[in-house]
Coordinates of C-alpha atoms in Angstrom, one line a residue:
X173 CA -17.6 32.1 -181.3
X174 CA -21.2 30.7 -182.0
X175 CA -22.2 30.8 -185.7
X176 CA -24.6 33.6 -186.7
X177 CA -28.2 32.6 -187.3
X178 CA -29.5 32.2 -191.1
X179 CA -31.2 35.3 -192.7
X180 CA -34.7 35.1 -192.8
X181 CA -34.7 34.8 -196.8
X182 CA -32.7 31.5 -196.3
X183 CA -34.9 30.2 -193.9
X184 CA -37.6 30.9 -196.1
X185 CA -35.7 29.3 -199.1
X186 CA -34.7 26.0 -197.2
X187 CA -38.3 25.4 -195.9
X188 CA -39.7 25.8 -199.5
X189 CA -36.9 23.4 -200.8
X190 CA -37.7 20.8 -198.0
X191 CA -41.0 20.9 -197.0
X192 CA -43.6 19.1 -199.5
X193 CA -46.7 21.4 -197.4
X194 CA -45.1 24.5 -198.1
X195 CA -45.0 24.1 -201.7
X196 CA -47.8 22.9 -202.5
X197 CA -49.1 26.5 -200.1
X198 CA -47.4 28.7 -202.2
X199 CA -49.1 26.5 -205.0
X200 CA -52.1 26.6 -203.9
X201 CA -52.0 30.5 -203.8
X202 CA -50.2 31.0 -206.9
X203 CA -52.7 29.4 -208.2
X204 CA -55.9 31.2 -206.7
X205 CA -53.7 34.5 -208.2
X206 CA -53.1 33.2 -212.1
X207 CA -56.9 31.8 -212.5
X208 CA -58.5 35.5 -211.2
X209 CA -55.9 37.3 -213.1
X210 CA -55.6 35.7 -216.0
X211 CA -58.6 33.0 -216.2
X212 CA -57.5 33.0 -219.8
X213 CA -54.3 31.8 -219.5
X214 CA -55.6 29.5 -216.9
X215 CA -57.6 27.1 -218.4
X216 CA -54.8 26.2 -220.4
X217 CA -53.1 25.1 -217.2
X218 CA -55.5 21.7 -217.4
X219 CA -52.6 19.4 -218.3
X220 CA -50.4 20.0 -215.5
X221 CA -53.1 18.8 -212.8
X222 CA -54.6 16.2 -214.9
X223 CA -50.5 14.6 -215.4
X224 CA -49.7 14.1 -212.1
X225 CA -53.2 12.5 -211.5
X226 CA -52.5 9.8 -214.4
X227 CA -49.2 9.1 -212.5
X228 CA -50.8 8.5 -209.2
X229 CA -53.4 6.0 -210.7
X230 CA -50.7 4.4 -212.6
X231 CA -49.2 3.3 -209.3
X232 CA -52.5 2.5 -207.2
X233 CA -53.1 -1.0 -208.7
X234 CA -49.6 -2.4 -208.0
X235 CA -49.1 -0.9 -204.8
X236 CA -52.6 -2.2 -203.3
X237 CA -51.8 -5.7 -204.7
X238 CA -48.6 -5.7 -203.3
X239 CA -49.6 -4.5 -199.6
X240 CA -52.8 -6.9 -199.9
X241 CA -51.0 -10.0 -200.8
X242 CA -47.8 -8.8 -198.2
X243 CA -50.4 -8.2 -195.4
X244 CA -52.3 -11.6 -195.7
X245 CA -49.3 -13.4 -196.6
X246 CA -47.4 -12.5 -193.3
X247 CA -51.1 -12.6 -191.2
X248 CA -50.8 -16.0 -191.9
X249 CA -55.0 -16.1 -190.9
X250 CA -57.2 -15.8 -193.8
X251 CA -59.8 -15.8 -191.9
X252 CA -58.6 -12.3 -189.6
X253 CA -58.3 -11.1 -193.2
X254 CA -61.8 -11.8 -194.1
X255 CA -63.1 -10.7 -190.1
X256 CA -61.5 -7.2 -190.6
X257 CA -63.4 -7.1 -194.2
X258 CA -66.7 -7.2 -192.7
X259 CA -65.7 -5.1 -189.5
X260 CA -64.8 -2.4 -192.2
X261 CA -68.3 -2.9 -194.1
X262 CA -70.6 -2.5 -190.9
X263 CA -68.0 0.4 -190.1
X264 CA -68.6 1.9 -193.5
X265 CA -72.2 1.6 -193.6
X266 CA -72.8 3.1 -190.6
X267 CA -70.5 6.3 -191.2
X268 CA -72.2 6.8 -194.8
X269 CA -75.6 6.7 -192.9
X270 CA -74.6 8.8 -190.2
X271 CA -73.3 11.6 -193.1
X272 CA -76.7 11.1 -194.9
X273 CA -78.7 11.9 -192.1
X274 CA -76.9 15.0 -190.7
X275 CA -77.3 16.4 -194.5
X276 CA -81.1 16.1 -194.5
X277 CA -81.4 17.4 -191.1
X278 CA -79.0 20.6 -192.1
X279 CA -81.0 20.8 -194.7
X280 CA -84.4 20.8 -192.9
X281 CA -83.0 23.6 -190.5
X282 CA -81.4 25.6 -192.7
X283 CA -83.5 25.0 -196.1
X284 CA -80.6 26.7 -198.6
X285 CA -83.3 26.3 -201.6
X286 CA -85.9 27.7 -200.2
X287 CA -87.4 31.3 -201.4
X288 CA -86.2 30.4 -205.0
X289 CA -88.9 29.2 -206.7
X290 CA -87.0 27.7 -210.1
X291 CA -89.0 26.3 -212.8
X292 CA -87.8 23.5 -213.5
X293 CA -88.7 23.6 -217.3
X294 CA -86.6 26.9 -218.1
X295 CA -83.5 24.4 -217.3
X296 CA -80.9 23.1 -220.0
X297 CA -80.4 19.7 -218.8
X298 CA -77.9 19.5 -221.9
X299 CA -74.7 20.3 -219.6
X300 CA -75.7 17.4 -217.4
X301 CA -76.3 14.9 -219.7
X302 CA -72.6 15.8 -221.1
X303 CA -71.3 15.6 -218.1
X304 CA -72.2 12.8 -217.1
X305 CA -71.7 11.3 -220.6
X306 CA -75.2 10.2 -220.9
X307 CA -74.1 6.9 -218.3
X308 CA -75.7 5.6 -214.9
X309 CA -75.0 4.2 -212.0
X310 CA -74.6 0.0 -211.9
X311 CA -77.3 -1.6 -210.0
X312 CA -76.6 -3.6 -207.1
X313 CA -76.1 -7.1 -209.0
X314 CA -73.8 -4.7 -212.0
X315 CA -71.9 -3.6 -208.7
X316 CA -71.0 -6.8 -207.7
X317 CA -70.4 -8.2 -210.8
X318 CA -68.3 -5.7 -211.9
X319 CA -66.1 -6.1 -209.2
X320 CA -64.7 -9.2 -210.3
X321 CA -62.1 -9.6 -212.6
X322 CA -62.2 -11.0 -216.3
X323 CA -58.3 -11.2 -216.7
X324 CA -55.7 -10.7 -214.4
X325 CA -54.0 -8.1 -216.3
X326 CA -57.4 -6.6 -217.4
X327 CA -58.3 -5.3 -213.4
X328 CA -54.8 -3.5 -213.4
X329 CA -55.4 -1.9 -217.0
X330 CA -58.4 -0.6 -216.3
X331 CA -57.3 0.9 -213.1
X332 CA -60.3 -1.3 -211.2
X333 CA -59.4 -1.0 -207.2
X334 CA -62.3 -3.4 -206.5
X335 CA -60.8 -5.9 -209.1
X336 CA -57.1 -5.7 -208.0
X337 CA -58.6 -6.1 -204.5
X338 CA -60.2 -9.5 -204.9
X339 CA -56.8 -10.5 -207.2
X340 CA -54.8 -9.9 -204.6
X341 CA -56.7 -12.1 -202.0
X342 CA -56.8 -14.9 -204.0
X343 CA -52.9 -14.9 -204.3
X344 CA -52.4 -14.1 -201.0
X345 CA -54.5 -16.9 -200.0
X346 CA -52.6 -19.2 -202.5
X347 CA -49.3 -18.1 -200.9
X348 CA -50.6 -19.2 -197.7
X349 CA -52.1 -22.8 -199.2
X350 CA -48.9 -23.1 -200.6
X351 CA -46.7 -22.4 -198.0
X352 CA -43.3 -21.0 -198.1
X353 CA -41.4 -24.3 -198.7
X354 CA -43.1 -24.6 -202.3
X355 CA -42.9 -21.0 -203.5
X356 CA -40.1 -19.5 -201.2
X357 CA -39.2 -16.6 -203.8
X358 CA -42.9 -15.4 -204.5
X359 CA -43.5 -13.1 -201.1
X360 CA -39.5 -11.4 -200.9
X361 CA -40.7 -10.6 -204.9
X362 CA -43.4 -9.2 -204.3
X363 CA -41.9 -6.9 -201.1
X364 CA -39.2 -5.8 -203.6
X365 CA -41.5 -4.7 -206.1
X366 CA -43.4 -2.9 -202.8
X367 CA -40.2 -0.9 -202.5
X368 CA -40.2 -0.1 -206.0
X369 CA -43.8 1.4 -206.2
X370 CA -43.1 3.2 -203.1
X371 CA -40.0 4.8 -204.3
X372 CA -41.9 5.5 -207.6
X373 CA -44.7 7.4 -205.4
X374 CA -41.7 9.5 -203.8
X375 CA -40.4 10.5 -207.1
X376 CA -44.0 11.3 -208.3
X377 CA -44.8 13.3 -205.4
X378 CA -42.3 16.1 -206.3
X379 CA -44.7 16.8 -209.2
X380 CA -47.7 17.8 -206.7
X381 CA -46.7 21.3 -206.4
X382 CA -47.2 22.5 -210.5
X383 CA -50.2 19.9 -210.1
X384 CA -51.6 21.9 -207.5
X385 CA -51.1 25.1 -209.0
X386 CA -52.6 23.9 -212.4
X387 CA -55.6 22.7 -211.2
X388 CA -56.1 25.4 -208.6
X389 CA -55.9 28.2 -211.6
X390 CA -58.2 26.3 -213.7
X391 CA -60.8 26.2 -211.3
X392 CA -60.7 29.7 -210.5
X393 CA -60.6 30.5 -214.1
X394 CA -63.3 28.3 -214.7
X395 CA -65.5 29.4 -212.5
X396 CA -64.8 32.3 -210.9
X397 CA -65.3 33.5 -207.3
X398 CA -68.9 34.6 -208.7
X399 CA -70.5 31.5 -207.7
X400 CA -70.0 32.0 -204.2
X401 CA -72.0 34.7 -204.2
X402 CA -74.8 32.9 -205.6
X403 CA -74.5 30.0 -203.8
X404 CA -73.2 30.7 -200.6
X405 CA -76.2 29.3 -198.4
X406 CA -75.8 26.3 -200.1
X407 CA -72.0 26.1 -199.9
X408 CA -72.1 27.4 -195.9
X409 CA -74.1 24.5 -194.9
X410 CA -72.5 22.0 -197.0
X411 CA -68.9 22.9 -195.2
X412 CA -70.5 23.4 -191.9
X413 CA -72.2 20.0 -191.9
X414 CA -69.0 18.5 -193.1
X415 CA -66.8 20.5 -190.5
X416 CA -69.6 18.9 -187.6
X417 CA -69.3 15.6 -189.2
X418 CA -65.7 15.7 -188.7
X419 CA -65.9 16.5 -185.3
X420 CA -68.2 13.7 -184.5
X421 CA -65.5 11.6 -186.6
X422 CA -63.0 12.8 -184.2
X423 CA -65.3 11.5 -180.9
X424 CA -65.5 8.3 -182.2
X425 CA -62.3 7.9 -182.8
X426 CA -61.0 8.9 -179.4
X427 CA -63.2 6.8 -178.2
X428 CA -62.4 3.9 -180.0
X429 CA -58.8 4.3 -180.0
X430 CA -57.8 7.2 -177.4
X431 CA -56.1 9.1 -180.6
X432 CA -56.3 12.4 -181.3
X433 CA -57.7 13.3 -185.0
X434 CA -56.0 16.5 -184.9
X435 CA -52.8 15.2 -184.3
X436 CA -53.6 13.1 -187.3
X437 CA -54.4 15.9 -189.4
X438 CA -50.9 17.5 -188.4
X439 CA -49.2 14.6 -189.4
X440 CA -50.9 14.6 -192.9
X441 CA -51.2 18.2 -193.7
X442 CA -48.9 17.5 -196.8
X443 CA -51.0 14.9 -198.3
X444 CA -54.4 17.0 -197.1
X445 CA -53.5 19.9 -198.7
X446 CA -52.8 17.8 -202.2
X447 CA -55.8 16.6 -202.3
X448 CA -57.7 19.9 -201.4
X449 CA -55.2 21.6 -204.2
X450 CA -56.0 18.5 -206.9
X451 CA -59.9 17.5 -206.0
X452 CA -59.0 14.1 -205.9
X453 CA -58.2 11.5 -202.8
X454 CA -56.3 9.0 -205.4
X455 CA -54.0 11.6 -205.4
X456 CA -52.9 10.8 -202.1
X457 CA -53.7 7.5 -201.4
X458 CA -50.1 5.9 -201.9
X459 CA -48.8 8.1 -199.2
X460 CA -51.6 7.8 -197.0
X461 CA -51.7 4.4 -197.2
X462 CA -47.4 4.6 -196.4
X463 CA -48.7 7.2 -193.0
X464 CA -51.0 5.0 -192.0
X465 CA -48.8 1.6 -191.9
X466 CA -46.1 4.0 -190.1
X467 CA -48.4 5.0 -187.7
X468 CA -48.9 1.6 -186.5
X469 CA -51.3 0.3 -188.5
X470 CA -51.0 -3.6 -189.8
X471 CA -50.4 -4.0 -193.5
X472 CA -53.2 -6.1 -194.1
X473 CA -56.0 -3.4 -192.6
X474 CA -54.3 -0.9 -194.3
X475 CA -54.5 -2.6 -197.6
X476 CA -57.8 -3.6 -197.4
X477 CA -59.5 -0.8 -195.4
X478 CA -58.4 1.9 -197.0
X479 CA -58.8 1.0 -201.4
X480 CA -62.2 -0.5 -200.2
X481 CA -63.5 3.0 -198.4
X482 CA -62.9 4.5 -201.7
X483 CA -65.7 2.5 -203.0
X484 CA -67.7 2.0 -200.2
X485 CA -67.4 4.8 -197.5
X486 CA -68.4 8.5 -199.4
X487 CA -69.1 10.5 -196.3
X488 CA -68.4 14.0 -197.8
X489 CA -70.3 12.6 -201.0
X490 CA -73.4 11.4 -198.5
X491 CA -73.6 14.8 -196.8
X492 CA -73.6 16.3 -200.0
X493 CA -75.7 14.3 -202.3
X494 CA -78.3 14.5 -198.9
X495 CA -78.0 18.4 -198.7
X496 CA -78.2 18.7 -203.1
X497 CA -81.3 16.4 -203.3
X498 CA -83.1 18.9 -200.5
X499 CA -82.1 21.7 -201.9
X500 CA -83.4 20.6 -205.5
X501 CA -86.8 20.4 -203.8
X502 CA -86.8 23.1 -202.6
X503 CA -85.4 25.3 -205.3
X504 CA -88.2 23.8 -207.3
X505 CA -90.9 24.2 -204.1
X506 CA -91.2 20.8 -203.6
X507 CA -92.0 20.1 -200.3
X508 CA -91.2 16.1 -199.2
X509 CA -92.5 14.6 -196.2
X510 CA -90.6 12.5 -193.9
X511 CA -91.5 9.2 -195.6
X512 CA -89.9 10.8 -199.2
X513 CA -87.5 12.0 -196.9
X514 CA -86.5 8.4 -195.4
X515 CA -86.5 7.4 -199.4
X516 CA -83.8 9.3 -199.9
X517 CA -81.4 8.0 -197.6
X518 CA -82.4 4.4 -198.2
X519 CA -81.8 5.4 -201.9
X520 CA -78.5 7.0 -201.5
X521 CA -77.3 4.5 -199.1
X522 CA -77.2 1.6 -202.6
X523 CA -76.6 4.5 -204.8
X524 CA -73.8 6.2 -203.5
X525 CA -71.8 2.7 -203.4
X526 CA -71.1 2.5 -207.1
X527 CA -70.3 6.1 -207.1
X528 CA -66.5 5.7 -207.4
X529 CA -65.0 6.2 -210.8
X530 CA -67.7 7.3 -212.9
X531 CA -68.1 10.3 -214.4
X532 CA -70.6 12.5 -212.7
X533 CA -71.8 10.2 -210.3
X534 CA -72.5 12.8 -208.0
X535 CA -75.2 14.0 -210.6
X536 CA -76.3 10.6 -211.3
X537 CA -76.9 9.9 -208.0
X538 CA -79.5 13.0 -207.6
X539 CA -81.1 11.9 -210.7
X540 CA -82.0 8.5 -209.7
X541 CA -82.8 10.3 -206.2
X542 CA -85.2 12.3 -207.9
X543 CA -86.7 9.9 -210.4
X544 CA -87.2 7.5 -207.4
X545 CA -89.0 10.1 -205.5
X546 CA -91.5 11.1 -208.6
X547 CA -91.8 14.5 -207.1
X548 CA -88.9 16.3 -207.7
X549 CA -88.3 16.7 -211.9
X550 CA -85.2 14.8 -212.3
X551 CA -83.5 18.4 -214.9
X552 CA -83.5 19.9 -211.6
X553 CA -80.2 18.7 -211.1
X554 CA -78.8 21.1 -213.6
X555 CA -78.9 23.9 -210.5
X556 CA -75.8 22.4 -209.4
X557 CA -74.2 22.7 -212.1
X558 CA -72.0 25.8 -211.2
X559 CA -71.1 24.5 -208.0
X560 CA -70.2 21.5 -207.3
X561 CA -66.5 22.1 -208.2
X562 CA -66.7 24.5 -205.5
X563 CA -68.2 21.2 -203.3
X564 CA -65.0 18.8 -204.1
X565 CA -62.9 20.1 -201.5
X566 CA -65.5 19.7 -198.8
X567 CA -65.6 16.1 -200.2
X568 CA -62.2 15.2 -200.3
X569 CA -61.8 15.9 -197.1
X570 CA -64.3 14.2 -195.6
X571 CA -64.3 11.2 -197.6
X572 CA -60.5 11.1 -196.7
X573 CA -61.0 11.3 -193.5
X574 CA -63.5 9.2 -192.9
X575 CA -61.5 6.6 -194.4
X576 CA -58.2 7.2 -192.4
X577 CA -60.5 7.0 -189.2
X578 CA -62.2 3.7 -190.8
X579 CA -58.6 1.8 -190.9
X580 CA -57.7 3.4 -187.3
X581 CA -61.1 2.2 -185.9
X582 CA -61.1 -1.6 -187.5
X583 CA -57.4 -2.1 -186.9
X584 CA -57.6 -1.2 -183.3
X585 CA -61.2 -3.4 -183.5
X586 CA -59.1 -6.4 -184.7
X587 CA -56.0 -5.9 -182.7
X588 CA -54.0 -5.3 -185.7
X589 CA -52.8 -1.3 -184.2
X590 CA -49.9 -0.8 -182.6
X591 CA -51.0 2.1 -180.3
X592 CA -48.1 3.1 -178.9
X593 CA -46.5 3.6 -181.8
X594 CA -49.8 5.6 -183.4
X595 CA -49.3 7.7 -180.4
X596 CA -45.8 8.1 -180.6
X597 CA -45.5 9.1 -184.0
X598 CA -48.6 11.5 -184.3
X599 CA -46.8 13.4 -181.3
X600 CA -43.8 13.7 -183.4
X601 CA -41.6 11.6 -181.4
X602 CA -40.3 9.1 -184.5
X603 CA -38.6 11.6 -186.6
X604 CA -40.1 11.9 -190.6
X605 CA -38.7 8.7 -192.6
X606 CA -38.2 6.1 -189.8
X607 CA -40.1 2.9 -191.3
X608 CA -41.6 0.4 -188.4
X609 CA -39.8 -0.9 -185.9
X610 CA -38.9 -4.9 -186.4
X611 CA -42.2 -6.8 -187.0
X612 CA -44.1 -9.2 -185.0
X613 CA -45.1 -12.8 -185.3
X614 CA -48.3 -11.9 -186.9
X615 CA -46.9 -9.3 -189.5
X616 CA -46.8 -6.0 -187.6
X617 CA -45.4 -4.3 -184.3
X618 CA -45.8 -5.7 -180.7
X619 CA -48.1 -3.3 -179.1
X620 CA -46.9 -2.7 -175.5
X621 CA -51.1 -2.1 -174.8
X622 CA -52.0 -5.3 -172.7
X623 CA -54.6 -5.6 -174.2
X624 CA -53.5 -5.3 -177.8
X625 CA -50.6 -7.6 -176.7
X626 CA -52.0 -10.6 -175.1
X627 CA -54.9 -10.5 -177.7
X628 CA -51.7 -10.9 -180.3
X629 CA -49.8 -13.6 -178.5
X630 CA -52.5 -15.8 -178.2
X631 CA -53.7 -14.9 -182.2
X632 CA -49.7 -16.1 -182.6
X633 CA -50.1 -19.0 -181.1
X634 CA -53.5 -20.3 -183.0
X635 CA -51.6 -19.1 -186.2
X636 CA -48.8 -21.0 -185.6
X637 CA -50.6 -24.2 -185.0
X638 CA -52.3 -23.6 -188.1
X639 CA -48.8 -23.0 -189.7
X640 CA -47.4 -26.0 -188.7
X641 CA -50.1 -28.0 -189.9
X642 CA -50.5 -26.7 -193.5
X643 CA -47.0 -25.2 -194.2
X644 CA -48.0 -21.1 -193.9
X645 CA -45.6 -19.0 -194.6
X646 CA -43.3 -18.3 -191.4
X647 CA -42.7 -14.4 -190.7
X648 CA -39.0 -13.5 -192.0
X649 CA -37.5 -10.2 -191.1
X650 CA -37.9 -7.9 -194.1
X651 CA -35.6 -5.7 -196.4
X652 CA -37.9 -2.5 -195.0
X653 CA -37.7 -3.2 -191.8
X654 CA -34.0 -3.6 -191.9
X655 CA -33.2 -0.7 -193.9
X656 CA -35.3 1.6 -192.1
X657 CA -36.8 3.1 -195.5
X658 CA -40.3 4.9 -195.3

């Protein structure tokens, strides 16, 4: 006699207890309900979302610096390390430009200020000026500068991705002068302390639902679904040039890759809808980071690709801060010529790059847009005051994106993607919590691609001349690999 079939109810009660996606849903919706309901009650709901962010960022610094210095360390080539640096730069340059230019050109067509006619002076700037906390961006050289370190334990304190990136090259570089014979207990350290951080971001990551929820209901009850309404031109064509970036994201990587971007989507709905429920990518960046080296991706592009795109490659901020500056002029019926037009995107390509971590960039950005422009009045910006919550989801989304392609696109660029795997596991065929399978000689998986493969073996080879010559670090089978752990 064949057991009876679970009641729907269970079903329903065993998916909520074991899938991450439906909870945060149900969040998500929960949410939307509480902050039109009872927006009072809502805004008091801040803490919950704000929390689980300070636990992510605690654990962003130590788990880049350990997949940085693990990924060069087991390269055993600096200098592939530094070529899929600059591959990721040209990469991410030409992605923010491609997002800037598709926002002015949606905002020619469409013009969502237009017919407005604001004056400018009738503005209270006063809500900008305390949003942004009276700051601006860094100039190029303050960029730069800023991005190195003043104390070792100073980049990790103050949360500084660009800091704990360059920290962690200079000790996986050492690791590699050094050579395993003279510091044999420094990399296994360091890969325990990996598993440590990524057990910490599994226990985290039961939090997201309430996170979700909080900070779902205090935007709602914030804000309101009144703002729509008065800004839904504006909103449409910021989500519809974001929704065609996307798909042009997903030609090109086909194209470079052969791999499907909605496959890819499928196989990070959990962490997607996270960030969509929190406003924030650093939410999910530990476990995209942990998707991405199961998917086939080597350590090393993965740990350098990815922290650096948060930095450097904005495209949802690009579209938007393209789309904002337009509409400002034309809210104020200000009418720019191509030449102010080709201002702004040369602008916004230097300031959008020290965007990252500062409290309304995004506003900062339009006000040095404007000022360098001299024709649109820089209190414009207050306009978007009321909506560009509503704009952080069309952000996240694209910036996180963008990124996940980014690491996809210079991996397979450098050889360092194992494309069977990607393809294996984006189809579902390695089951949810299989870790990789047992590494290669230069750190990852031995692609079965020809291409992929021959280009490895001979990379192999060169390294292990180079190896034998200064003493590099020999691959060793790791505790991950062995046990199998995600």
């Amino acid at each position: 006699m064949q057991p009876s079939a679970p009641s729907a109810s269970r079903r329903v009660v065993r998916v909520l207890r074991t899938s991450l996606f439906a909870q945060v849903a149900v969040a998500l919706v929960l949410g939307v309900l509480v902050g039109r309901l009872w927006p009072g009650v809502a805004t008091d709901l801040q803490p919950l979302g704000d929390g689980f962010t300070r636990l992510i960022k605690t654990i962003i610094s130590p788990l880049v610096f350990c997949v940085v210095v693990v990924g060069i360390a087991k390269a055993g080539d600096l200098r592939a390390f530094g070529r899929i640096g600059v591959k990721a730069l040209v990469w991410f340059e030409v992605a923010s430009t491609f997002a800037l230019v598709i926002g002015l050109l949606a905002a020619n067509l469409v013009r969502p200020g237009a017919g407005m006619d604001v004056d400018p002076a009738t503005l209270d700037t006063s809500a900008v000026d305390a949003k942004t906390g009276g700051g601006s961006l860094p100039s190029a050289a303050e960029f730069v500068v800023n991005a190195l370190p003043t104390s070792f334990v100073g980049a990790f304190a103050e949360n500084s991705l660009l800091q704990v990136l360059v920290l962690a090259c200079l000790v996986g570089a050492a690791l590699l002068h050094l050579g395993h014979t003279r510091v044999p207990k420094v990399l296994p350290a360091v890969e325990q302390a990996q598993e440590i951080v990524f057990a910490v971001v599994g226990f985290v990551m039961r939090l997201a639902p309430i996170a979700v929820f909080g900070a779902t209901a205090v935007l709602i009850g914030n804000y309101g679904l009144g703002v729509i309404e008065t800004y839904g031109k504006l909103i449409a064509l910021c989500y519809a040039a974001a929704a065609l970036f996307i798909a042009l994201l997903a030609v090109a990587l086909r194209m470079v890759t052969g791999l499907s971007l909605w496959k890819f989507l499928r196989y990070i709905r959990e962490e997607m809808l996270l960030a969509l429920g929190t406003a924030s990518t650093e939410s999910v960046m530990p476990r995209v980071m942990q998707k991405l080296r199961r998917a086939g991706a080597r350590d090393d592009a993965v740990g350098l690709v990815l922290p650096t795109g948060y930095s450097f490659n904005l495209d949802g901020a690009s579209l938007y801060l393209s789309i904002g500056t337009l509409f400002l002029a034309q809210a104020v019926g200000v009418d720019l010529s191509l030449g102010q037009q080709v201002t702004v995107i040369l602008v916004l390509m230097l300031t959008s790059k020290g965007m990252a971590g500062i409290p309304g960039s995004a506003f900062l950005a339009l006000s040095a847009t404007a000022s360098s422009l001299g024709a649109v009045p820089a209190g414009a910006v207050a306009l978007l005051l009321g909506v560009d919550r509503i704009m952080d989801s069309m952000r996240v989304v694209t910036n996180l994106l963008g990124n996940c392609v980014a690491v996809f696109a210079v991996s397979r660029w450098e050889g360092a993607l194992d494309l069977e795997r990607a393809r294996r596991v984006l189809d579902g065929d390695v089951p949810e919590g299989r870790e990789r399978e047992p590494e290669g000689p230069r750190g990852s998986e031995v692609s079965r691609d020809p291409e992929v493969s021959q280009g490895r073996a001979d990379d192999s080879q060169r390294a292990g001349a180079v190896t034998g010559a200064v003493g590099g670090i020999p691959v060793q089978p790791t505790k991950e690999s062995a046990n199998g752990v995600a």
